[in-house]
mmCIF file of C-alpha atoms in Angstrom:
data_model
loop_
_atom_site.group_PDB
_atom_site.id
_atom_site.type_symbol
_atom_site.label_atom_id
_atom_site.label_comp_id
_atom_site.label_asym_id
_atom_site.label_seq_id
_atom_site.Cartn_x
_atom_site.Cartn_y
_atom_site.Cartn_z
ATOM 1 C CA UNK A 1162 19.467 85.396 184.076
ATOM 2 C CA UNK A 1163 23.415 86.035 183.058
ATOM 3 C CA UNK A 1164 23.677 82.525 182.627
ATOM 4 C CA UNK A 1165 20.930 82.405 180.162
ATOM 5 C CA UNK A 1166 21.516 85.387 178.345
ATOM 6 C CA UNK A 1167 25.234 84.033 177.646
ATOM 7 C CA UNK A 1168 23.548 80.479 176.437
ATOM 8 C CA UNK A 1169 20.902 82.474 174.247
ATOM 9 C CA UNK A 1170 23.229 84.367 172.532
ATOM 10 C CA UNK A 1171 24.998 82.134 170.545
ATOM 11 C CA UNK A 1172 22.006 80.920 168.972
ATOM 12 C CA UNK A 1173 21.577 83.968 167.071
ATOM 13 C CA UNK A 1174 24.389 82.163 164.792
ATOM 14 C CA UNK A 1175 22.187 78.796 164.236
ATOM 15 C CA UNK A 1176 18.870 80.273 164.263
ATOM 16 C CA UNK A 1177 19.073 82.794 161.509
ATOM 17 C CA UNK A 1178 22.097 80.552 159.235
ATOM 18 C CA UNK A 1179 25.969 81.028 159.267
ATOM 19 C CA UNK A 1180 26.693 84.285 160.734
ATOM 20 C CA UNK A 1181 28.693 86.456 158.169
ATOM 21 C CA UNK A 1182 31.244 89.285 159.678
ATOM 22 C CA UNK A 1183 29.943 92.176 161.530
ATOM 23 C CA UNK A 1184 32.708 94.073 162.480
ATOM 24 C CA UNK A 1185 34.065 94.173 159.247
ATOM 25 C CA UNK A 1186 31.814 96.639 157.813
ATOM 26 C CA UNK A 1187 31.919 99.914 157.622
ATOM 27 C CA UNK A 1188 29.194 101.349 159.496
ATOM 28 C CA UNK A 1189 30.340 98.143 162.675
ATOM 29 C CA UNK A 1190 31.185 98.901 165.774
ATOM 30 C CA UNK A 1191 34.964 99.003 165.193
ATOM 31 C CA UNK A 1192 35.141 101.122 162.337
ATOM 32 C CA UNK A 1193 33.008 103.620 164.218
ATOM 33 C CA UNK A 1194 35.037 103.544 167.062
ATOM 34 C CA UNK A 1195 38.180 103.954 164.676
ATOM 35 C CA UNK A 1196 36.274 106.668 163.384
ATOM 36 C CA UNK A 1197 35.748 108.733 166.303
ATOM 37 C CA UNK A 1198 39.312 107.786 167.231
ATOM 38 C CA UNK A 1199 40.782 109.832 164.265
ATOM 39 C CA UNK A 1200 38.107 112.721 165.024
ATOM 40 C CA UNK A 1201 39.040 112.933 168.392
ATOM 41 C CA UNK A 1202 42.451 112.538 167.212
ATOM 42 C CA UNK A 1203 42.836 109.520 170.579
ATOM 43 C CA UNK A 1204 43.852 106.417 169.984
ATOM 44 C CA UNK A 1205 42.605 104.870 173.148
ATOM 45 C CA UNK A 1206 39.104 105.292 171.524
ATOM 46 C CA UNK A 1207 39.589 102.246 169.565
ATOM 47 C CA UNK A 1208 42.197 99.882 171.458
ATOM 48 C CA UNK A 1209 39.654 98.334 172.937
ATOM 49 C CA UNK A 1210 38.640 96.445 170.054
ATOM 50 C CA UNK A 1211 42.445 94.698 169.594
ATOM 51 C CA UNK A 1212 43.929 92.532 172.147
ATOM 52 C CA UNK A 1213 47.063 94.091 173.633
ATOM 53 C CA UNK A 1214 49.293 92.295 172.043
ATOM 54 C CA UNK A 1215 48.059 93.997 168.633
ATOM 55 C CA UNK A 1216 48.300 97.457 169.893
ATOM 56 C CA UNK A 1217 51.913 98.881 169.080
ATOM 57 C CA UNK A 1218 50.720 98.383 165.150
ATOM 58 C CA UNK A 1219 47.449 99.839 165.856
ATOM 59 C CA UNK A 1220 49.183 103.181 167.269
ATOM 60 C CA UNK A 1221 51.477 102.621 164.347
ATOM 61 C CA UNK A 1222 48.916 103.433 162.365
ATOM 62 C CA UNK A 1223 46.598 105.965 163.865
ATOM 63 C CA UNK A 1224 50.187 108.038 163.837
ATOM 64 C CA UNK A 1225 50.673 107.039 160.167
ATOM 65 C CA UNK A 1226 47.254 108.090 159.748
ATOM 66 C CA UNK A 1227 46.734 111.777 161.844
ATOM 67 C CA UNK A 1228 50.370 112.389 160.092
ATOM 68 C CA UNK A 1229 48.713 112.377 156.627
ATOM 69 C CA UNK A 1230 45.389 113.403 157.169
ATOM 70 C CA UNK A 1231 45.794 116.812 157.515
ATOM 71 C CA UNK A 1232 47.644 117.499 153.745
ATOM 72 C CA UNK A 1233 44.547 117.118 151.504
ATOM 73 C CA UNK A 1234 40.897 115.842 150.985
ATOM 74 C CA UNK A 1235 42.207 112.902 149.032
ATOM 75 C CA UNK A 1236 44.930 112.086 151.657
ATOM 76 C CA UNK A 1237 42.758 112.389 154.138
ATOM 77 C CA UNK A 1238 40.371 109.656 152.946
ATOM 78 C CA UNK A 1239 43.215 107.332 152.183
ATOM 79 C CA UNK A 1240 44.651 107.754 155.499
ATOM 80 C CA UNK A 1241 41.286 107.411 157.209
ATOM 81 C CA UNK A 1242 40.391 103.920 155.071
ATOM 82 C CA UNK A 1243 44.547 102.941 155.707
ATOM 83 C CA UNK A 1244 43.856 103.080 159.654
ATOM 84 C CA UNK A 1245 40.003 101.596 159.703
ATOM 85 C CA UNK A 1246 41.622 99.114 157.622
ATOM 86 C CA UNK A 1247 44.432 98.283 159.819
ATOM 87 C CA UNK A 1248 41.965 97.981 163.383
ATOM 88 C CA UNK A 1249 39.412 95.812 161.746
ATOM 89 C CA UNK A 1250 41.915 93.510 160.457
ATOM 90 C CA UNK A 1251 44.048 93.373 163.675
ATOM 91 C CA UNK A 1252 40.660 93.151 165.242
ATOM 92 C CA UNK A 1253 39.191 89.550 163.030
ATOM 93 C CA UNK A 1254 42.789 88.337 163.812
ATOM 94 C CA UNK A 1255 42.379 88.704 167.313
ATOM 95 C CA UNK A 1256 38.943 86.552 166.733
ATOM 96 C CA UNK A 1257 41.074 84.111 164.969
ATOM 97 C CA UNK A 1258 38.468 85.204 161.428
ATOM 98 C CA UNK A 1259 40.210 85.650 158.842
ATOM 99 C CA UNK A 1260 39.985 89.861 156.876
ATOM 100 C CA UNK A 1261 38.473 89.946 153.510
ATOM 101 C CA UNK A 1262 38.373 93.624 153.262
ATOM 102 C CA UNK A 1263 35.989 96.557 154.600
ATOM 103 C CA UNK A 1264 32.368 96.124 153.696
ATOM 104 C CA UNK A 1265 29.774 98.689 152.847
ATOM 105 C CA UNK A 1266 27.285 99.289 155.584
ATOM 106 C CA UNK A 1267 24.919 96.484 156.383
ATOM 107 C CA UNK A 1268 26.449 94.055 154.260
ATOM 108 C CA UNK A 1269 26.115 90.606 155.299
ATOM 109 C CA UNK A 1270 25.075 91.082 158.981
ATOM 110 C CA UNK A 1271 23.270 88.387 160.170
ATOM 111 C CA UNK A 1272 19.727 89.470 161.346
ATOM 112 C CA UNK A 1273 20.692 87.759 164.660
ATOM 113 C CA UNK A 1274 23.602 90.126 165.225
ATOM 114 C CA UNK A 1275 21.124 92.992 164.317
ATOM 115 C CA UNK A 1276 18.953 92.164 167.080
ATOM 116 C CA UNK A 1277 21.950 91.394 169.794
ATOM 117 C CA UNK A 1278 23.210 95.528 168.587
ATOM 118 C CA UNK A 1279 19.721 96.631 169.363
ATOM 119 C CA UNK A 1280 19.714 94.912 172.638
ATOM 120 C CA UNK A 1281 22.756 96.305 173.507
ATOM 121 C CA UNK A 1282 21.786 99.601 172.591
ATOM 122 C CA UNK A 1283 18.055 99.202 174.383
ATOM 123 C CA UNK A 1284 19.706 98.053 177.246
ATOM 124 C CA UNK A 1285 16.493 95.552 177.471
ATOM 125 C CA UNK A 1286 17.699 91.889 176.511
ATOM 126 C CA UNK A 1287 13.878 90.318 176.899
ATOM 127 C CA UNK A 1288 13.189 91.006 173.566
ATOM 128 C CA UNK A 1289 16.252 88.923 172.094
ATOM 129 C CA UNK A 1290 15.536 86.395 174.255
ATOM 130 C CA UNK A 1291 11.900 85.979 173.535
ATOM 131 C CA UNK A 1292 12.866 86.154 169.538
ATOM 132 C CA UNK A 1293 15.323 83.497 169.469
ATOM 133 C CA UNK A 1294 13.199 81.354 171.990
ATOM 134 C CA UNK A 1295 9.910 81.994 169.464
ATOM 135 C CA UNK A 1296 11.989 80.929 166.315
ATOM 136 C CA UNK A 1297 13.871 78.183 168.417
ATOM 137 C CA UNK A 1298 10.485 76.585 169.479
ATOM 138 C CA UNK A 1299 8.952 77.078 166.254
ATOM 139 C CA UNK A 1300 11.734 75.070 164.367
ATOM 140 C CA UNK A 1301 11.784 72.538 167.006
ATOM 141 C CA UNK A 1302 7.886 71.986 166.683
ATOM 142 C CA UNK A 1303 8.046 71.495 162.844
ATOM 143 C CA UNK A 1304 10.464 69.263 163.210
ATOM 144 C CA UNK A 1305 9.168 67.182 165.819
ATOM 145 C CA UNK A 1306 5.615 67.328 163.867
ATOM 146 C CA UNK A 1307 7.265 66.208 160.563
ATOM 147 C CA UNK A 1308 9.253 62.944 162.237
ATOM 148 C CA UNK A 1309 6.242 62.009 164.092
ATOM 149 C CA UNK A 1310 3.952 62.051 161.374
ATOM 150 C CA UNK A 1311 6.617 59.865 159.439
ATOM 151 C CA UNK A 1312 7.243 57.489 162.476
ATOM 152 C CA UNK A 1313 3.818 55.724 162.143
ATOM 153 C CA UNK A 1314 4.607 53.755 158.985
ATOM 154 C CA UNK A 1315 4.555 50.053 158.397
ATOM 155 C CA UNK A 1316 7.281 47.616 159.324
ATOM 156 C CA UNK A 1317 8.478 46.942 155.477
ATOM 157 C CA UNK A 1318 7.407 49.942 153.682
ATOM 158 C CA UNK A 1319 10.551 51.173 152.938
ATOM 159 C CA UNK A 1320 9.992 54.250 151.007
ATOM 160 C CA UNK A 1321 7.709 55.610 154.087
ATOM 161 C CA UNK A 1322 10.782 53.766 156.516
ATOM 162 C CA UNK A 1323 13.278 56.634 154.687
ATOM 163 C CA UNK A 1324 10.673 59.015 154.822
ATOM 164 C CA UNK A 1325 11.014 58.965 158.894
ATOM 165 C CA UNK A 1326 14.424 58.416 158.994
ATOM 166 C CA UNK A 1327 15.226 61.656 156.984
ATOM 167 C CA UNK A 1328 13.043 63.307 159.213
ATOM 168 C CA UNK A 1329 14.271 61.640 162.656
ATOM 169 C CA UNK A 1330 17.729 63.014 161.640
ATOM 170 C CA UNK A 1331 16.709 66.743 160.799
ATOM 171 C CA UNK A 1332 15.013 66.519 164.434
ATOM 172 C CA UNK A 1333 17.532 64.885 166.225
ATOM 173 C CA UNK A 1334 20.692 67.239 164.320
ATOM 174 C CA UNK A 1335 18.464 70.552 165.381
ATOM 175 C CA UNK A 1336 17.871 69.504 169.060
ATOM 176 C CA UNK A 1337 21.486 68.613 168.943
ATOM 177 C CA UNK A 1338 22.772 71.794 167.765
ATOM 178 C CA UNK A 1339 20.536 73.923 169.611
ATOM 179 C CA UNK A 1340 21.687 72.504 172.866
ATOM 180 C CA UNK A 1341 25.599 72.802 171.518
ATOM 181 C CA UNK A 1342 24.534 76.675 170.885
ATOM 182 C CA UNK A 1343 23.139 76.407 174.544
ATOM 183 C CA UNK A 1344 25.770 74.762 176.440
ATOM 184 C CA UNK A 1345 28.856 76.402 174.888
ATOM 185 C CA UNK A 1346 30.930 79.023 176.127
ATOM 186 C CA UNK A 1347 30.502 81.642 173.441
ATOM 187 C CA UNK A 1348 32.702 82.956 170.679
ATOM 188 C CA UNK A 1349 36.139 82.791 172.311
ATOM 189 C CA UNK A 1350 37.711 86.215 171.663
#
């Protein structure tokens, strides 16, 4: 079941289109745990999210941060948005994604990545897997349906000959990428 779950999962990013940034929006997973980080005034709350090699400028600056928070309202917010900042870039470096700022809440989260949160949260990962699996199969059928239709065209009609061949390679590119999204490894972190 581990095995399959890890397969599934990536094809959250071909089933529902190019996955955009999760973790770099403000209401993600790493800017809540920076978040709670400054509130509980711990560090260790967010190091998780950066690799260790990342984490002397990550305590660099949670101090800058907690050292300036406490003068004013305004300083406060600047110093909080400094530090959430600073983790989710040093944490998309640590993907290897490149940091294109902080984005408001929701933005651009792939409805795949959506689901794979509320699994996580649920605990229950049936549901993900029978989503994916219903969309996968779905696509794959309407594929398959539209190239075999075409396929049954007469040696020399041309027109109908492209017709099949545009098809064939729309069925034959999905099948290929779903089983890439099956039999790969994951996102490398």
């Amino acid at each position: 079941m581990k095995s399959l779950i890890v397969r599934i999962v990536p094809l959250s990013l071909l089933l529902a289109g190019a996955a955009l940034a999760h973790c770099d929006t403000i209401d993600g997973p790493v800017a809540t745990s920076a978040r709670q980080a400054l509130e509980r005034t711990d560090v260790r709350l967010v190091l998780h999210w950066v690799q260790p090699k990342d984490e002397v400028e990550v305590r660099r600056a949670f101090d800058e941060a907690i050292a300036v928070r406490s003068l004013n309202s305004q300083s406060r917010q600047l110093a909080d948005r400094y530090f959430l900042e600073t983790v989710v870039r040093v944490h998309r470096a640590g993907e290897g994604a490149a940091y294109t700022g902080l984005k408001p809440a929701g933005e651009g989260v792939d409805p795949g990545v959506v689901l794979a949160d509320k699994t996580v949260e649920s605990g229950n990962v049936a549901p993900l897997i029978e989503a994916f699996s219903r969309h996968m199969a779905s696509d794959m059928r309407k594929r398959f349906d539209r190239m075999d239709a075409a396929r049954k065209f007469a040696p020399g009609d041309v027109e109908a000959g492209r017709a099949f061949v545009e098809a064939y390679v729309d069925f034959i590119h999905y099948a290929e990428s779903v089983h890439k999204a099956i039999a790969s490894q994951g996102h490398a972190h």
